[in-house]
Every structure is written in structure tokens, then in C-alpha cells.
């Protein structure tokens, strides 16, 4: 069984497009509510919810996270940078896990993996602070040997392999198979290093058929495609369909 983590950032993106300057992040006419979308996703079979609180607060607000936690039914994976501000925030709200990602103000979405190999002492320090506080850490990395080895050395129990290169190569059969093989090798290496291997970025209702062949992946974190489909079908159908596409035999 491959688990499905639902990333609700883009529900918050839609809200911010209209209500960025509203003092209230929810309630009344301020919609959609990412916390409410999360609870509905959980009812439909999401195994966990991911919210990315970015430094520039462009989509999810801390208020969304904290209201979600009040009625959480599964797990909160808090995606964040490794800034002091965000580490203090995680230590205060104690999510079920933290996924550390690089952040760049100009990017539209998270573009590349974290350079754990090039920042090994920072990675070790941050991971140890969070793990000691009882918060499992997942490092979002490109599926490269050096990044996987550095993640294990940093003491992270989990990694999340960046599937963006595979998703972007969709229309080029040869490149796509090459990227899938890179992910497969990364997944195998991660498992052999004792890491729990998650994966995500750019997974949609079409490419999931190939992505799911990475069968040792513990959980896929999927956002944009699910929130997009929900505009047509509702979040419950969008989540249930993705979950069954990930696990067609179950
Ligand atoms: N995993 C991580 C670490 C991400 O940064 C994102 C994008 O916010 C996702 C998964 C989900 O990507 P997508 O929205 O393309 O499904």
C-alpha cells in the first residue's frame, strides 16, 4: 500500500488571490478554507496533510495550520525552510513530521531539492534539533547518491525524493524512463541506507500510473493535480481517485 499525503497549499493560493489583505484568513466570505479542505480530504482517504508555510506567506498562513490541528484526523506534515523562525515554529506547534525544503522568493513552487551534501553541518544540526523534540524529519532532495548519503549521515529518518524531473519529462519517452530509473535507484539506495523514502512534486492523474511502480515509496505527497481536479469533482472524489490510482490492486 502506497500512502497518499495531500498538499493543500493551492487551496490557500486561491484564497490569497482574492483575500491577501483581509485581516482574517477564514470565515464569512473568505474562501476557500485550507483547513476545511484538509478535513474533507482526510474523510476521503488522505493518509496525511501537507501544508507549506513559506517565509513570504504566499499561500498557507499559520492560522490555517493551527485551525487544521484543532480537528486533525490524520497527520500534519509541515513543509518549511530551515530558517530559525520556522524551526522555532515547528518546535512550538509540534507537527507529526517536518519536510525541509529550499526556499527562493522568486520561484513559483519548490524547484529543486535541498542541498544536504553541500550543507551537511546545518542539515545535521537542524535534523537533530527536530528529531530530539520528537518530530521526524524528511529532507526533500533530488534522487542523487550524494544527497541520499548525506541525508542518512545527517540523521534524518526520512527523505522525500523530488519527482519533478520525471514529471517534466512526460512527453519524452526516453528521458522519462531515464528519470524513472534515477528515481528507482535513489529509492533503492534510500531503503538500503535505512531511510523511509517518500516522493513528490508534479505527480498527476496520468503520470501516477508510472510513478506508482516505485513501489518501495512509502508515501507520495501530491498537491496541484488534486486541488485542480477538485474544482471539477470536489475534493473527496479527487482524493479517492488518486488514492485508488496509487493502489489499483487494493
Ligand atoms: N513535495 C514537496 C516537498 C513540495 O514542495 C511540493 C510542492 O509544494 C509537493 C510535494 C507537491 O507538488 P505538486 O503540487 O506538484 O503535487
Short mmCIF file of C-alpha atoms and ligand atoms in Angstrom, two decimals:
data_model
loop_
_atom_site.label_atom_id
_atom_site.label_comp_id
_atom_site.label_asym_id
_atom_site.label_seq_id
_atom_site.Cartn_x
_atom_site.Cartn_y
_atom_site.Cartn_z
CA UNK A 1 0.00 0.00 0.00
CA UNK A 2 1.44 3.38 -1.02
CA UNK A 3 0.18 6.18 1.20
CA UNK A 4 -1.19 9.47 -0.08
CA UNK A 5 -0.25 12.76 1.52
CA UNK A 6 -2.39 15.61 0.22
CA UNK A 7 -0.75 19.01 -0.09
CA UNK A 8 -3.38 21.75 0.29
CA UNK A 9 -1.16 24.77 -0.45
CA UNK A 10 -3.02 25.62 -3.63
CA UNK A 11 -6.36 25.88 -1.85
CA UNK A 12 -4.65 28.65 0.10
CA UNK A 13 -3.24 30.08 -3.16
CA UNK A 14 -6.80 30.58 -4.44
CA UNK A 15 -7.85 32.29 -1.22
CA UNK A 16 -4.82 34.58 -1.23
CA UNK A 17 -5.51 35.58 -4.84
CA UNK A 18 -8.57 37.45 -3.56
CA UNK A 19 -8.20 37.95 0.21
CA UNK A 20 -4.48 38.56 0.74
CA UNK A 21 -5.17 41.84 2.57
CA UNK A 22 -8.06 40.58 4.71
CA UNK A 23 -7.18 40.53 8.39
CA UNK A 24 -8.99 37.17 8.71
CA UNK A 25 -7.65 34.09 6.95
CA UNK A 26 -11.04 32.35 7.09
CA UNK A 27 -14.70 32.77 7.90
CA UNK A 28 -17.59 34.65 6.30
CA UNK A 29 -16.87 35.32 2.68
CA UNK A 30 -13.15 34.46 2.94
CA UNK A 31 -12.86 31.26 0.92
CA UNK A 32 -11.71 28.59 0.28
CA UNK A 33 -10.57 27.45 3.71
CA UNK A 34 -7.49 25.16 3.51
CA UNK A 35 -8.27 23.68 6.93
CA UNK A 36 -11.74 22.65 5.79
CA UNK A 37 -10.37 21.23 2.53
CA UNK A 38 -7.92 19.21 4.64
CA UNK A 39 -10.61 17.70 6.84
CA UNK A 40 -12.64 16.73 3.77
CA UNK A 41 -9.53 15.21 2.16
CA UNK A 42 -8.99 13.14 5.30
CA UNK A 43 -12.60 11.91 5.19
CA UNK A 44 -11.98 10.84 1.58
CA UNK A 45 -8.92 8.76 2.44
CA UNK A 46 -5.90 11.07 2.61
CA UNK A 47 -3.30 9.47 4.85
CA UNK A 48 -1.82 12.81 5.80
CA UNK A 49 -1.96 16.52 5.05
CA UNK A 50 0.94 18.70 3.98
CA UNK A 51 0.97 22.46 4.46
CA UNK A 52 3.93 24.59 3.39
CA UNK A 53 4.32 27.72 5.45
CA UNK A 54 6.60 29.81 3.27
CA UNK A 55 8.72 32.66 4.54
CA UNK A 56 6.71 35.09 2.38
CA UNK A 57 3.37 33.50 3.49
CA UNK A 58 2.22 33.48 -0.10
CA UNK A 59 -0.31 30.72 0.43
CA UNK A 60 -0.72 28.85 3.75
CA UNK A 61 -0.91 31.08 6.84
CA UNK A 62 -0.03 29.92 10.36
CA UNK A 63 -3.70 30.40 11.23
CA UNK A 64 -4.59 27.69 8.65
CA UNK A 65 -2.16 25.25 10.23
CA UNK A 66 -3.32 25.89 13.75
CA UNK A 67 -7.03 25.61 12.93
CA UNK A 68 -6.39 22.42 10.97
CA UNK A 69 -4.62 20.95 14.00
CA UNK A 70 -7.68 21.57 16.20
CA UNK A 71 -9.65 18.94 14.26
CA UNK A 72 -6.87 16.94 12.61
CA UNK A 73 -7.82 13.35 11.80
CA UNK A 74 -4.57 12.07 10.29
CA UNK A 75 -1.12 13.67 10.36
CA UNK A 76 0.32 17.09 9.65
CA UNK A 77 3.48 17.16 7.55
CA UNK A 78 4.72 20.74 7.89
CA UNK A 79 6.77 21.73 4.89
CA UNK A 80 9.19 24.57 5.65
CA UNK A 81 12.61 26.06 5.16
CA UNK A 82 15.29 25.52 7.78
CA UNK A 83 15.24 29.16 8.93
CA UNK A 84 15.41 29.83 12.68
CA UNK A 85 11.89 31.29 12.54
CA UNK A 86 10.42 28.11 11.06
CA UNK A 87 12.35 25.78 13.35
CA UNK A 88 11.02 27.68 16.38
CA UNK A 89 7.53 27.48 14.88
CA UNK A 90 7.75 23.71 14.38
CA UNK A 91 9.05 23.20 17.92
CA UNK A 92 6.08 25.19 19.19
CA UNK A 93 3.26 23.54 17.23
CA UNK A 94 4.80 20.04 17.05
CA UNK A 95 3.59 18.71 13.67
CA UNK A 96 3.67 14.96 13.06
CA UNK A 97 6.62 15.49 10.73
CA UNK A 98 8.59 18.26 9.10
CA UNK A 99 9.69 18.23 5.48
CA UNK A 100 12.63 20.57 4.96
CA UNK A 101 12.71 22.27 1.55
CA UNK A 102 14.83 25.01 0.00
CA UNK A 103 13.03 28.32 -0.48
CA UNK A 104 13.66 31.00 -3.03
CA UNK A 105 11.34 34.01 -3.17
CA UNK A 106 11.34 34.14 -6.96
CA UNK A 107 10.30 30.54 -7.53
CA UNK A 108 6.66 29.75 -8.38
CA UNK A 109 6.84 26.49 -6.46
CA UNK A 110 9.63 24.46 -4.85
CA UNK A 111 12.03 23.99 -7.73
CA UNK A 112 14.89 21.82 -6.62
CA UNK A 113 15.86 19.59 -3.75
CA UNK A 114 17.68 20.69 -0.65
CA UNK A 115 21.46 20.64 -0.97
CA UNK A 116 22.07 18.44 2.06
CA UNK A 117 25.52 17.31 0.82
CA UNK A 118 26.68 20.92 0.49
CA UNK A 119 25.29 21.95 3.90
CA UNK A 120 25.99 18.88 5.95
CA UNK A 121 26.59 20.52 9.31
CA UNK A 122 23.45 22.69 9.05
CA UNK A 123 21.43 19.63 7.98
CA UNK A 124 22.77 17.63 10.93
CA UNK A 125 22.10 20.43 13.41
CA UNK A 126 18.53 21.15 12.27
CA UNK A 127 17.62 17.48 11.93
CA UNK A 128 18.94 16.68 15.37
CA UNK A 129 17.04 19.61 16.98
CA UNK A 130 13.73 18.47 15.47
CA UNK A 131 14.25 14.73 15.94
CA UNK A 132 15.22 15.28 19.59
CA UNK A 133 11.92 17.14 20.01
CA UNK A 134 10.12 14.02 18.72
CA UNK A 135 9.44 15.40 15.22
CA UNK A 136 10.53 13.09 12.37
CA UNK A 137 12.35 15.00 9.64
CA UNK A 138 12.06 14.37 5.93
CA UNK A 139 14.66 16.00 3.68
CA UNK A 140 13.34 16.92 0.23
CA UNK A 141 16.20 16.00 -2.10
CA UNK A 142 16.97 15.22 -5.70
CA UNK A 143 17.44 11.47 -6.18
CA UNK A 144 21.24 11.68 -6.18
CA UNK A 145 23.62 9.35 -4.38
CA UNK A 146 25.48 12.19 -2.62
CA UNK A 147 22.22 13.72 -1.32
CA UNK A 148 20.88 10.39 -0.11
CA UNK A 149 24.10 9.51 1.69
CA UNK A 150 24.33 12.98 3.22
CA UNK A 151 20.69 12.72 4.40
CA UNK A 152 21.39 9.43 6.16
CA UNK A 153 24.55 10.91 7.68
CA UNK A 154 22.55 13.92 8.90
CA UNK A 155 20.40 11.53 10.92
CA UNK A 156 17.17 12.13 9.02
CA UNK A 157 14.79 9.20 9.33
CA UNK A 158 13.03 10.06 6.07
CA UNK A 159 13.72 11.62 2.69
CA UNK A 160 11.32 12.83 0.04
CA UNK A 161 12.61 12.29 -3.47
CA UNK A 162 11.90 15.13 -5.89
CA UNK A 163 9.90 13.69 -8.79
CA UNK A 164 9.79 16.95 -10.78
CA UNK A 165 12.33 15.88 -13.43
CA UNK A 166 10.30 12.73 -14.11
CA UNK A 167 7.07 14.77 -14.35
CA UNK A 168 8.62 17.36 -16.66
CA UNK A 169 9.94 14.62 -18.98
CA UNK A 170 6.47 13.17 -19.54
CA UNK A 171 6.33 13.82 -23.28
CA UNK A 172 9.82 12.47 -23.96
CA UNK A 173 9.61 8.72 -23.51
CA UNK A 174 13.37 8.16 -23.35
CA UNK A 175 14.02 10.98 -20.87
CA UNK A 176 11.05 9.91 -18.78
CA UNK A 177 12.27 6.33 -18.45
CA UNK A 178 15.73 7.66 -17.62
CA UNK A 179 14.28 9.83 -14.83
CA UNK A 180 12.18 6.95 -13.56
CA UNK A 181 15.31 4.80 -13.38
CA UNK A 182 17.15 7.54 -11.49
CA UNK A 183 14.27 7.65 -9.02
CA UNK A 184 14.25 3.85 -8.75
CA UNK A 185 17.98 3.77 -7.95
CA UNK A 186 17.51 6.60 -5.44
CA UNK A 187 14.62 4.79 -3.81
CA UNK A 188 16.63 1.55 -3.57
CA UNK A 189 19.66 3.34 -2.15
CA UNK A 190 17.49 5.19 0.35
CA UNK A 191 15.88 1.98 1.55
CA UNK A 192 19.31 0.30 1.83
CA UNK A 193 20.52 3.24 3.96
CA UNK A 194 17.59 2.64 6.31
CA UNK A 195 15.66 5.73 5.22
CA UNK A 196 11.92 5.90 4.78
CA UNK A 197 11.51 7.11 1.22
CA UNK A 198 8.65 9.42 0.30
CA UNK A 199 8.32 11.14 -3.07
CA UNK A 200 6.51 14.01 -4.68
CA UNK A 201 6.23 17.02 -6.95
CA UNK A 202 4.43 17.10 -10.27
CA UNK A 203 2.55 13.83 -9.80
CA UNK A 204 -0.82 13.90 -11.54
CA UNK A 205 -3.67 11.60 -12.59
CA UNK A 206 -1.77 10.50 -15.71
CA UNK A 207 1.83 10.02 -14.60
CA UNK A 208 0.81 8.34 -11.34
CA UNK A 209 0.48 5.07 -13.29
CA UNK A 210 4.26 5.06 -13.76
CA UNK A 211 5.15 6.81 -10.52
CA UNK A 212 3.46 4.09 -8.52
CA UNK A 213 5.84 1.49 -9.97
CA UNK A 214 8.30 2.99 -7.46
CA UNK A 215 6.70 0.54 -5.12
CA UNK A 216 9.03 0.98 -2.13
CA UNK A 217 7.94 4.59 -1.84
CA UNK A 218 6.14 4.90 1.47
CA UNK A 219 4.07 7.98 0.66
CA UNK A 220 3.52 10.27 -2.31
CA UNK A 221 2.84 13.90 -1.49
CA UNK A 222 0.56 15.35 -4.14
CA UNK A 223 -0.96 18.81 -4.31
CA UNK A 224 -1.54 20.71 -7.52
CA UNK A 225 -3.26 17.98 -9.51
CA UNK A 226 -5.61 17.07 -6.66
CA UNK A 227 -6.63 20.67 -5.93
CA UNK A 228 -7.09 21.28 -9.68
CA UNK A 229 -9.30 18.23 -10.15
CA UNK A 230 -11.29 19.19 -7.08
CA UNK A 231 -12.54 22.27 -8.96
CA UNK A 232 -14.49 19.88 -11.18
CA UNK A 233 -15.25 16.91 -8.98
CA UNK A 234 -14.93 18.10 -5.40
CA UNK A 235 -12.04 17.30 -3.10
CA UNK A 236 -13.49 13.97 -1.93
CA UNK A 237 -13.60 12.45 -5.43
CA UNK A 238 -10.20 13.92 -6.30
CA UNK A 239 -8.56 12.35 -3.26
CA UNK A 240 -10.35 9.00 -3.51
CA UNK A 241 -9.46 8.66 -7.20
CA UNK A 242 -5.80 9.49 -6.66
CA UNK A 243 -5.60 7.04 -3.80
CA UNK A 244 -7.05 4.24 -5.91
CA UNK A 245 -4.74 5.08 -8.83
CA UNK A 246 -1.80 4.76 -6.46
CA UNK A 247 -3.06 1.39 -5.28
CA UNK A 248 -5.19 -0.13 -8.06
CA UNK A 249 -4.98 -3.64 -6.65
CA UNK A 250 -6.19 -2.82 -3.17
N1 LIG B 1 6.51 17.67 -2.07
C1 LIG B 1 7.17 18.83 -1.88
C2 LIG B 1 8.38 18.82 -1.00
C3 LIG B 1 6.74 20.04 -2.47
O1 LIG B 1 7.41 21.18 -2.27
C4 LIG B 1 5.57 20.00 -3.25
C5 LIG B 1 5.07 21.27 -3.88
O2 LIG B 1 4.64 22.17 -2.94
C6 LIG B 1 4.90 18.78 -3.40
C7 LIG B 1 5.41 17.62 -2.83
C8 LIG B 1 3.64 18.67 -4.19
O3 LIG B 1 3.89 19.00 -5.50
P1 LIG B 1 2.66 19.17 -6.50
O4 LIG B 1 1.87 20.34 -6.04
O5 LIG B 1 3.33 19.38 -7.82
O6 LIG B 1 1.88 17.89 -6.44
#
